[in-house]
């Protein structure tokens, strides 16, 4: 549970079951804060509880796991069950809007188990998922039973209730997102997200980076100090309009713990897996990025490096002697067309990008528009947790420089052909 009031829902249901059962009432005693039976007790525990450590449970029910920002409570409970002979954990949840939280990771894990994926065999885990299939029309009533197996069973959700919920959802700006997650158990990005995860999933495909050495590529840098990520992105031209994206992200090591609480609990894992470089201290040490850029230059044919004016003096001097540095205007009028072009490339599946940090950052990105229909990628306002979009910005910049170079090359080739014809 995330809050004690939410945790009490399962507790209240258990308490009422005992009260209405003559048999259970003989053995289980009902109290205001718990149920007791011999030396055992059943009580509500929220994730903000200060008494998590030291638990020794035989059974735990984790309700609405999609609302948990970290897996801390689940880990505490699981580790506390080590001395029990037959411990049991129930995880009950609908889908949600946060693709970087532990529940979505658990969902993907269970999907792999049910698909029989190699390495995910686990006889001690029973996974059951009720959801729409991909491509199902959520407005088609024949599909509703897939996500609601007790549909129209007495005492459960009825078709009439779902019809009303769908009608209400269509009348609200974010209603369909809520309908899909709560009623159809479909995982979606935040309702304001610019690029949906289903579109981004087209970019996630197998690719061997052994093919990259010697290839032409275009880079982009987005700098930070403490809050955002520092990002270094390379876009490779693969042919037939296809591109491959390679990213390096940097954060201060001393800020990891705080960022796991505000950004995503996966940061520490991404550091261990090598997707993020943690530099010493409380601010990003750009020397680590400079070293990576120079190492990349020994392997790849870096044509240009685009950069934002923000903190540009810190990177121009160390890099301008060795690289073609291109200032990239971040104004909405200038960023609009490159952003729209990147979105089109994503939705058409012309980009391969397997970096999990990027998947999270894409889910964080929203857009701002002006009266001229220009767009700019921004963080969503008024969110409780921090959102990071640095890799999205560098991707737009790097791909734009690649496309500009392709356009110039095409014009040169057309001029050469024209001169031959003449």
PDB file of C-alpha atoms in Angstrom, residues 6 49 187 208 216 227 249 311 369 388-389:
ATOM      1  CA  UNK A   6      -5.554   2.665   0.950  1.00  0.00           C
ATOM      2  CA  UNK A  49       5.329   3.327   7.650  1.00  0.00           C
ATOM      3  CA  UNK A 187      -0.618   0.403 -19.415  1.00  0.00           C
ATOM      4  CA  UNK A 208      24.558  -5.260 -32.690  1.00  0.00           C
ATOM      5  CA  UNK A 216      29.331   8.359 -39.919  1.00  0.00           C
ATOM      6  CA  UNK A 227      19.073  18.339 -11.323  1.00  0.00           C
ATOM      7  CA  UNK A 249      23.992   9.851 -19.505  1.00  0.00           C
ATOM      8  CA  UNK A 311      26.735  26.437 -20.330  1.00  0.00           C
ATOM      9  CA  UNK A 369       2.673  24.916 -28.699  1.00  0.00           C
ATOM     10  CA  UNK A 388      13.817  14.287 -17.274  1.00  0.00           C
ATOM     11  CA  UNK A 389      13.825  14.793 -21.040  1.00  0.00           C
TER      12      UNK A 389
END
